[in-house]
Short mmCIF file of C-alpha atoms in Angstrom, two decimals:
data_model
loop_
_atom_site.label_atom_id
_atom_site.label_comp_id
_atom_site.label_asym_id
_atom_site.label_seq_id
_atom_site.Cartn_x
_atom_site.Cartn_y
_atom_site.Cartn_z
CA UNK A 1 -13.34 -4.65 8.79
CA UNK A 2 -10.50 -2.34 8.47
CA UNK A 3 -10.55 0.11 5.61
CA UNK A 4 -7.30 0.34 3.74
CA UNK A 5 -6.10 0.41 0.09
CA UNK A 6 -3.42 -1.66 -1.55
CA UNK A 7 -0.61 0.46 -2.95
CA UNK A 8 0.28 -1.04 -6.31
CA UNK A 9 4.11 -1.73 -6.49
CA UNK A 10 4.42 -0.33 -2.93
CA UNK A 11 7.05 -1.46 -0.52
CA UNK A 12 9.13 -0.30 2.43
CA UNK A 13 9.44 3.34 1.09
CA UNK A 14 5.67 3.89 0.78
CA UNK A 15 5.52 5.34 4.32
CA UNK A 16 6.82 8.83 4.74
CA UNK A 17 10.29 9.15 6.10
CA UNK A 18 12.10 6.19 4.58
CA UNK A 19 14.59 5.71 1.75
CA UNK A 20 16.17 2.54 0.52
CA UNK A 21 18.69 1.19 -2.00
CA UNK A 22 19.87 -2.18 -3.35
CA UNK A 23 23.35 -2.56 -4.94
CA UNK A 24 25.91 -5.11 -5.93
CA UNK A 25 28.67 -4.87 -3.22
CA UNK A 26 30.57 -8.02 -3.91
CA UNK A 27 29.05 -10.60 -1.52
CA UNK A 28 28.07 -12.57 -4.70
CA UNK A 29 30.36 -13.38 -7.62
CA UNK A 30 27.82 -12.24 -10.26
CA UNK A 31 28.38 -8.55 -10.73
CA UNK A 32 24.72 -8.15 -12.22
CA UNK A 33 23.14 -9.54 -9.00
CA UNK A 34 22.24 -7.06 -6.29
CA UNK A 35 23.45 -8.46 -2.96
CA UNK A 36 23.25 -5.50 -0.43
CA UNK A 37 20.23 -3.61 0.79
CA UNK A 38 20.12 -0.40 2.82
CA UNK A 39 17.02 1.06 4.53
CA UNK A 40 17.35 4.45 6.10
CA UNK A 41 14.99 6.64 8.12
CA UNK A 42 15.17 10.36 7.73
CA UNK A 43 15.25 10.50 11.59
CA UNK A 44 15.64 7.85 14.30
CA UNK A 45 12.63 5.60 14.06
CA UNK A 46 10.89 3.59 16.78
CA UNK A 47 11.96 -0.03 16.03
CA UNK A 48 11.27 -3.51 17.35
CA UNK A 49 11.82 -6.92 16.08
CA UNK A 50 11.43 -10.66 16.37
CA UNK A 51 14.06 -13.28 15.64
CA UNK A 52 14.77 -16.98 15.02
CA UNK A 53 14.34 -19.30 17.99
CA UNK A 54 17.04 -21.68 16.50
CA UNK A 55 19.78 -22.01 19.15
CA UNK A 56 22.35 -21.94 16.34
CA UNK A 57 21.52 -18.33 15.69
CA UNK A 58 23.69 -16.11 13.40
CA UNK A 59 25.89 -13.32 14.60
CA UNK A 60 23.60 -10.48 13.13
CA UNK A 61 20.72 -11.96 15.27
CA UNK A 62 22.76 -11.75 18.40
CA UNK A 63 23.95 -8.28 17.55
CA UNK A 64 20.29 -6.98 16.72
CA UNK A 65 18.85 -8.40 19.78
CA UNK A 66 21.27 -6.45 21.88
CA UNK A 67 20.47 -3.29 19.88
CA UNK A 68 16.78 -3.82 20.46
CA UNK A 69 17.16 -4.34 24.20
CA UNK A 70 15.86 -8.02 24.18
CA UNK A 71 15.01 -9.55 27.47
CA UNK A 72 14.25 -13.30 27.57
CA UNK A 73 14.29 -13.30 23.80
CA UNK A 74 11.53 -10.44 23.57
CA UNK A 75 12.70 -7.28 22.04
CA UNK A 76 11.82 -3.85 23.28
CA UNK A 77 11.81 -0.58 21.29
CA UNK A 78 14.97 1.27 20.31
CA UNK A 79 15.64 4.31 18.09
CA UNK A 80 16.96 2.97 14.91
CA UNK A 81 17.77 4.81 11.64
CA UNK A 82 19.39 2.26 9.39
CA UNK A 83 19.17 -1.46 8.46
CA UNK A 84 21.81 -3.04 6.35
CA UNK A 85 21.14 -6.42 4.84
CA UNK A 86 23.59 -8.64 2.75
CA UNK A 87 22.72 -11.71 0.85
CA UNK A 88 25.05 -14.53 -0.16
CA UNK A 89 26.52 -15.10 3.26
CA UNK A 90 24.61 -15.85 6.47
CA UNK A 91 27.46 -14.93 8.93
CA UNK A 92 26.28 -17.95 10.99
CA UNK A 93 28.30 -20.46 12.74
CA UNK A 94 31.25 -17.93 12.61
CA UNK A 95 31.77 -17.50 16.27
CA UNK A 96 33.29 -14.39 17.98
CA UNK A 97 34.85 -13.44 14.52
CA UNK A 98 31.36 -13.35 12.99
CA UNK A 99 30.06 -11.11 15.84
CA UNK A 100 32.89 -8.74 15.36
CA UNK A 101 32.09 -8.44 11.69
CA UNK A 102 28.49 -7.77 12.54
CA UNK A 103 29.58 -4.90 14.88
CA UNK A 104 32.10 -3.54 12.39
CA UNK A 105 29.73 -3.56 9.50
CA UNK A 106 27.22 -1.60 11.63
CA UNK A 107 29.97 0.81 12.37
CA UNK A 108 30.66 1.20 8.59
CA UNK A 109 27.05 1.85 7.97
CA UNK A 110 26.85 4.46 10.78
CA UNK A 111 29.85 6.34 9.22
CA UNK A 112 28.45 6.17 5.72
CA UNK A 113 25.00 7.53 6.86
CA UNK A 114 26.24 9.89 9.37
CA UNK A 115 24.59 8.45 12.51
CA UNK A 116 25.60 6.58 15.66
CA UNK A 117 26.34 2.83 15.42
CA UNK A 118 23.70 2.30 18.28
CA UNK A 119 21.08 3.32 15.58
CA UNK A 120 22.04 0.51 13.04
CA UNK A 121 20.75 -3.12 12.75
CA UNK A 122 22.51 -5.56 10.47
CA UNK A 123 21.14 -8.82 8.85
CA UNK A 124 22.61 -11.41 6.60
CA UNK A 125 21.29 -14.33 4.64
CA UNK A 126 22.98 -16.99 2.64
CA UNK A 127 25.45 -19.95 3.21
CA UNK A 128 26.15 -20.93 6.72
CA UNK A 129 29.60 -21.46 8.18
CA UNK A 130 31.62 -19.20 5.72
CA UNK A 131 33.45 -16.09 7.23
CA UNK A 132 31.86 -12.87 6.18
CA UNK A 133 34.29 -10.43 4.81
CA UNK A 134 34.22 -6.72 5.51
CA UNK A 135 35.42 -5.50 2.14
CA UNK A 136 32.11 -5.74 0.42
CA UNK A 137 30.61 -3.56 3.17
CA UNK A 138 33.46 -1.05 2.53
CA UNK A 139 32.73 -1.07 -1.18
CA UNK A 140 29.02 -1.29 -1.18
CA UNK A 141 27.87 1.17 1.66
CA UNK A 142 29.17 4.38 -0.02
CA UNK A 143 27.36 3.28 -3.31
CA UNK A 144 24.20 2.44 -1.50
CA UNK A 145 24.18 5.70 0.50
CA UNK A 146 24.45 7.69 -2.69
CA UNK A 147 21.54 5.69 -4.28
CA UNK A 148 19.13 6.06 -1.29
CA UNK A 149 15.77 7.22 -2.55
CA UNK A 150 12.06 6.80 -2.06
CA UNK A 151 12.19 4.83 -5.29
CA UNK A 152 14.75 2.38 -4.00
CA UNK A 153 12.49 -0.01 -2.23
CA UNK A 154 12.22 -2.37 -5.21
CA UNK A 155 16.02 -2.62 -5.51
CA UNK A 156 16.28 -3.35 -1.79
CA UNK A 157 13.71 -6.14 -2.09
CA UNK A 158 15.72 -7.61 -4.85
CA UNK A 159 19.05 -7.35 -3.06
CA UNK A 160 17.95 -9.57 -0.16
CA UNK A 161 16.92 -12.56 -2.31
CA UNK A 162 18.79 -15.87 -2.09
CA UNK A 163 17.02 -18.81 -3.74
CA UNK A 164 13.88 -16.68 -4.09
CA UNK A 165 12.59 -16.54 -7.77
CA UNK A 166 10.91 -13.20 -7.23
CA UNK A 167 10.97 -10.07 -5.03
CA UNK A 168 8.35 -9.74 -2.34
CA UNK A 169 6.86 -6.44 -1.28
CA UNK A 170 3.54 -5.07 -0.05
CA UNK A 171 2.12 -1.65 0.87
CA UNK A 172 -1.21 -0.28 1.92
CA UNK A 173 -2.60 3.24 2.41
CA UNK A 174 -4.87 4.11 5.36
CA UNK A 175 -6.95 7.25 5.46
CA UNK A 176 -5.99 9.26 8.69
CA UNK A 177 -9.59 9.59 9.64
CA UNK A 178 -9.79 5.92 10.30
CA UNK A 179 -6.96 6.29 12.82
CA UNK A 180 -8.21 9.65 14.38
CA UNK A 181 -5.45 11.38 12.67
CA UNK A 182 -5.13 13.95 9.90
CA UNK A 183 -3.76 13.10 6.61
CA UNK A 184 -2.68 9.86 4.79
CA UNK A 185 -0.62 7.07 6.30
CA UNK A 186 1.07 3.81 4.97
CA UNK A 187 2.51 0.49 5.96
CA UNK A 188 4.97 -1.06 3.66
CA UNK A 189 7.15 -4.14 3.77
CA UNK A 190 9.58 -6.44 1.91
CA UNK A 191 10.55 -9.99 2.76
CA UNK A 192 12.87 -12.72 1.37
CA UNK A 193 12.37 -16.32 1.84
CA UNK A 194 11.54 -19.49 -0.16
CA UNK A 195 13.28 -22.49 1.49
CA UNK A 196 14.16 -23.60 5.14
CA UNK A 197 10.80 -22.17 6.00
CA UNK A 198 9.11 -23.24 9.18
CA UNK A 199 7.94 -21.39 12.29
CA UNK A 200 9.62 -20.09 14.25
CA UNK A 201 9.85 -17.97 12.08
CA UNK A 202 11.20 -19.10 8.61
CA UNK A 203 14.36 -18.55 6.76
CA UNK A 204 13.25 -15.21 6.09
CA UNK A 205 14.15 -11.57 6.54
CA UNK A 206 11.44 -9.00 6.60
CA UNK A 207 11.44 -5.25 7.12
CA UNK A 208 8.10 -3.51 7.87
CA UNK A 209 7.78 0.25 7.98
CA UNK A 210 4.97 2.75 8.88
CA UNK A 211 4.52 6.45 9.30
CA UNK A 212 1.78 5.95 11.82
CA UNK A 213 2.78 7.33 15.34
CA UNK A 214 2.64 4.33 17.72
CA UNK A 215 3.11 3.94 21.47
CA UNK A 216 5.91 1.57 22.37
CA UNK A 217 3.53 -1.16 23.76
CA UNK A 218 1.57 -0.98 20.50
CA UNK A 219 4.76 -1.48 18.58
CA UNK A 220 5.68 -4.67 20.37
CA UNK A 221 2.26 -6.08 21.05
CA UNK A 222 0.88 -5.66 17.60
CA UNK A 223 3.98 -6.67 15.77
CA UNK A 224 4.51 -9.81 17.83
CA UNK A 225 0.85 -10.76 17.22
CA UNK A 226 1.19 -10.09 13.56
CA UNK A 227 4.24 -12.29 13.20
CA UNK A 228 2.42 -15.09 15.02
CA UNK A 229 -0.43 -14.86 12.44
CA UNK A 230 1.81 -14.60 9.46
CA UNK A 231 5.50 -15.58 9.51
CA UNK A 232 4.97 -18.20 12.19
CA UNK A 233 2.28 -19.69 10.05
CA UNK A 234 4.17 -20.41 6.83
CA UNK A 235 6.13 -23.56 6.20
CA UNK A 236 7.89 -24.81 3.16
CA UNK A 237 10.20 -27.71 4.41
CA UNK A 238 9.76 -27.65 8.22
CA UNK A 239 13.41 -26.36 8.69
CA UNK A 240 13.94 -23.37 10.82
CA UNK A 241 16.77 -21.10 9.85
CA UNK A 242 19.62 -19.58 11.77
CA UNK A 243 18.98 -16.03 10.52
CA UNK A 244 15.24 -15.36 10.77
CA UNK A 245 14.56 -11.71 11.29
CA UNK A 246 11.59 -9.39 11.27
CA UNK A 247 11.97 -5.80 11.89
CA UNK A 248 9.29 -3.14 12.43
CA UNK A 249 9.87 0.56 12.17
CA UNK A 250 7.70 3.58 12.69
CA UNK A 251 8.70 7.10 11.55
CA UNK A 252 5.44 8.61 12.95
CA UNK A 253 5.49 11.79 14.84
CA UNK A 254 2.84 13.42 16.99
CA UNK A 255 -0.11 11.96 18.99
CA UNK A 256 0.57 8.16 19.26
CA UNK A 257 -2.05 5.61 18.91
CA UNK A 258 -2.60 3.74 22.18
CA UNK A 259 -3.61 0.14 22.99
CA UNK A 260 -7.25 -0.70 23.26
CA UNK A 261 -8.50 2.05 21.00
CA UNK A 262 -10.46 1.76 17.80
CA UNK A 263 -7.57 3.40 16.00
CA UNK A 264 -5.27 0.66 17.36
CA UNK A 265 -7.80 -2.01 16.06
CA UNK A 266 -7.83 -0.34 12.62
CA UNK A 267 -4.04 -0.24 12.49
CA UNK A 268 -3.75 -3.87 13.67
CA UNK A 269 -5.92 -5.13 10.72
CA UNK A 270 -3.80 -3.35 8.22
CA UNK A 271 -0.58 -4.55 9.77
CA UNK A 272 -1.81 -8.16 9.96
CA UNK A 273 -2.81 -7.83 6.21
CA UNK A 274 0.75 -6.68 5.25
CA UNK A 275 2.45 -9.40 7.18
CA UNK A 276 0.10 -12.18 6.03
CA UNK A 277 0.43 -11.17 2.43
CA UNK A 278 4.25 -11.25 2.66
CA UNK A 279 4.02 -14.61 4.27
CA UNK A 280 1.83 -16.00 1.57
CA UNK A 281 4.36 -14.74 -0.99
CA UNK A 282 6.93 -16.79 0.72
CA UNK A 283 4.75 -19.93 0.30
CA UNK A 284 3.94 -19.20 -3.18
CA UNK A 285 7.74 -18.88 -3.87
CA UNK A 286 8.70 -22.11 -2.03
CA UNK A 287 11.69 -23.66 -3.70
CA UNK A 288 10.48 -25.51 -6.68
CA UNK A 289 6.85 -24.84 -5.80
CA UNK A 290 4.04 -24.80 -8.38
CA UNK A 291 1.09 -24.16 -5.96
CA UNK A 292 0.44 -22.46 -2.69
CA UNK A 293 -1.45 -24.62 -0.18
CA UNK A 294 -3.73 -23.11 2.50
CA UNK A 295 -4.42 -25.52 5.44
CA UNK A 296 -7.21 -24.60 7.75
CA UNK A 297 -8.14 -26.39 10.85
CA UNK A 298 -11.30 -25.63 12.76
CA UNK A 299 -13.10 -27.39 15.65
CA UNK A 300 -9.98 -28.21 17.59
CA UNK A 301 -9.86 -28.27 21.31
CA UNK A 302 -8.15 -24.73 21.22
CA UNK A 303 -6.11 -22.58 18.88
CA UNK A 304 -2.78 -24.31 20.06
CA UNK A 305 -4.19 -27.74 19.19
CA UNK A 306 -5.43 -26.43 15.85
CA UNK A 307 -1.95 -25.04 14.96
CA UNK A 308 -0.36 -28.45 15.81
CA UNK A 309 -2.72 -30.18 13.55
CA UNK A 310 -2.47 -27.71 10.73
CA UNK A 311 1.41 -27.78 10.85
CA UNK A 312 1.31 -31.63 10.60
CA UNK A 313 -0.66 -31.55 7.45
CA UNK A 314 1.37 -28.64 5.94
CA UNK A 315 4.61 -30.24 6.69
CA UNK A 316 3.77 -33.75 5.50
CA UNK A 317 5.93 -34.75 2.54
CA UNK A 318 3.28 -37.13 1.47
CA UNK A 319 0.48 -34.41 1.36
CA UNK A 320 2.90 -32.02 -0.36
CA UNK A 321 3.95 -34.58 -2.95
CA UNK A 322 0.32 -35.58 -3.65
CA UNK A 323 -0.48 -31.91 -4.50
CA UNK A 324 2.51 -31.79 -6.81
CA UNK A 325 1.14 -34.90 -8.58
CA UNK A 326 -2.43 -33.58 -8.71
CA UNK A 327 -3.58 -36.47 -6.66
CA UNK A 328 -6.64 -35.74 -4.37
CA UNK A 329 -5.25 -38.27 -1.72
CA UNK A 330 -7.09 -37.03 1.24
CA UNK A 331 -5.97 -40.10 3.19
CA UNK A 332 -2.60 -38.38 3.49
CA UNK A 333 -4.30 -35.46 5.20
CA UNK A 334 -6.20 -37.77 7.58
CA UNK A 335 -2.87 -39.65 8.45
CA UNK A 336 -1.14 -36.30 9.19
CA UNK A 337 -3.85 -35.18 11.49
CA UNK A 338 -3.76 -38.57 13.31
CA UNK A 339 -0.03 -38.28 13.98
CA UNK A 340 -0.10 -34.63 15.00
CA UNK A 341 -0.83 -35.06 18.70
CA UNK A 342 -3.91 -32.88 18.57
CA UNK A 343 -6.92 -34.20 20.54
CA UNK A 344 -9.76 -35.36 18.46
CA UNK A 345 -11.75 -38.43 17.61
CA UNK A 346 -11.79 -40.02 14.08
CA UNK A 347 -15.57 -40.27 14.15
CA UNK A 348 -15.95 -36.52 14.61
CA UNK A 349 -13.65 -35.35 11.76
CA UNK A 350 -14.48 -33.75 8.54
CA UNK A 351 -12.11 -33.01 5.64
CA UNK A 352 -12.53 -30.86 2.54
CA UNK A 353 -9.89 -31.11 -0.16
CA UNK A 354 -9.99 -28.53 -3.07
CA UNK A 355 -13.25 -27.22 -1.55
CA UNK A 356 -14.78 -30.61 -2.14
CA UNK A 357 -16.18 -32.62 0.82
CA UNK A 358 -14.19 -35.87 0.95
CA UNK A 359 -14.73 -37.04 4.58
CA UNK A 360 -17.64 -36.56 6.97
CA UNK A 361 -17.82 -37.95 10.53
CA UNK A 362 -14.61 -39.98 9.91
CA UNK A 363 -15.96 -41.70 6.80
CA UNK A 364 -15.20 -41.12 3.16
CA UNK A 365 -17.92 -39.70 0.89
CA UNK A 366 -17.81 -39.99 -2.98
CA UNK A 367 -16.36 -37.07 -5.02
CA UNK A 368 -15.76 -36.50 -8.59
CA UNK A 369 -12.07 -37.33 -9.40
CA UNK A 370 -12.29 -35.40 -12.78
CA UNK A 371 -13.52 -32.34 -11.08
CA UNK A 372 -10.76 -32.65 -8.48
CA UNK A 373 -8.23 -32.92 -11.32
CA UNK A 374 -9.49 -29.67 -12.83
CA UNK A 375 -9.41 -27.89 -9.43
CA UNK A 376 -5.70 -28.67 -9.15
CA UNK A 377 -5.24 -26.05 -11.93
CA UNK A 378 -6.08 -23.33 -9.40
CA UNK A 379 -3.20 -21.26 -8.03
CA UNK A 380 -4.22 -22.00 -4.40
CA UNK A 381 -5.04 -25.50 -3.05
CA UNK A 382 -7.29 -25.43 -0.03
CA UNK A 383 -7.33 -28.19 2.63
CA UNK A 384 -9.99 -27.69 5.35
CA UNK A 385 -10.28 -29.87 8.34
CA UNK A 386 -12.78 -29.80 11.23
CA UNK A 387 -11.90 -31.87 14.27
CA UNK A 388 -15.20 -31.58 16.05
CA UNK A 389 -13.74 -30.87 19.44
CA UNK A 390 -14.17 -27.23 20.21
CA UNK A 391 -13.59 -23.72 18.94
CA UNK A 392 -9.80 -23.84 18.02
CA UNK A 393 -8.75 -22.43 14.66
CA UNK A 394 -5.42 -22.05 12.78
CA UNK A 395 -4.34 -21.37 9.26
CA UNK A 396 -1.02 -22.40 7.86
CA UNK A 397 0.43 -21.57 4.40
CA UNK A 398 2.72 -24.01 2.55
CA UNK A 399 3.46 -25.27 -0.99
CA UNK A 400 3.80 -28.52 -2.91
CA UNK A 401 6.94 -30.50 -2.89
CA UNK A 402 8.50 -31.07 -6.45
CA UNK A 403 11.68 -32.52 -7.99
CA UNK A 404 12.92 -29.00 -8.36
CA UNK A 405 13.10 -28.51 -4.60
CA UNK A 406 15.82 -31.30 -4.35
CA UNK A 407 17.69 -29.74 -7.33
CA UNK A 408 17.74 -26.33 -5.86
CA UNK A 409 18.86 -27.46 -2.41
CA UNK A 410 21.40 -30.02 -3.70
CA UNK A 411 23.12 -27.42 -5.78
CA UNK A 412 22.74 -24.54 -3.20
CA UNK A 413 26.44 -23.92 -2.56
CA UNK A 414 27.61 -24.49 -6.11
#
């Protein structure tokens, strides 16, 4: 087990070498709503990222992939010093004009911060298909630069929200001795996302920072693995966004942690924790959600089959509405498993609903309906399945599906 401490109210500025700000720049009509976030490193920081696999990807995604030297969709490591994120407009389906706006906004950030445009990433979230104006960048960047501080992480987390009902940030502290280093180190992060959430990755924008010095291959390998275990394992409504972005920055200086070392394993556990906690916050804040749902599949043929089965359950509207209605209808779980395409036999399958055994060897067993109703009052609803085929394992986080989900998305552009 890795040893790290949770930093209360910590976020992207918990690691040394980072400042942030969140301001109202004019992307949204409400002057009281923050809509522009700026994250700046004191010096160019090692940076990598992962992005949406949606072919209808947004202009900022195309731009950032180029900045991070992506090859076959996989990003390398680049020296990045600033990340600018606007909410209210996705700059997606905007063609060459949208890409030009992404480039010009990066240039405006570079001028405001006093760095080269090659050291800037940009990201956008909001309505698709609407031209993104440059004026809010021109107005907001100077204000954000003046407000940059180590206390600005919370405002930045608020500024990237769209239909989110709460800001989402996490930070942990690691004793340097656990990493073979002197001093105290941190990993911090913020994320937005509450709808159009489905691997790969989710309608989310995440920024993760650390002050631990990391080798390039550690940056890319560990972050891709962390994203697969976290952001690629959360689903609200099975839709994949055009703007999904997760950025990982390291300001660390000195002897770098290398792959295959005990220090690397320690850091990996802490990074996974931060990403998983941020992913779970997305599921908790699913549009109209009242409960987070954790779907665990064990005993699958392999991990890939387990993931297929878990996603089928997590994405099932029937399962999600049963949870919204406090109905322990495990038959919907069984049906979702059966349609998933995973290899298993009905007679070998076990299901636990709300931590109560409801199916063993493919046959129902009695359970207390009143006790089940009481357990629906818990914040997290657990669905555990064992397919009896092998050692495959997967965990997916989702939420219930309520009337409010329809209301929120029906009114999204109004």
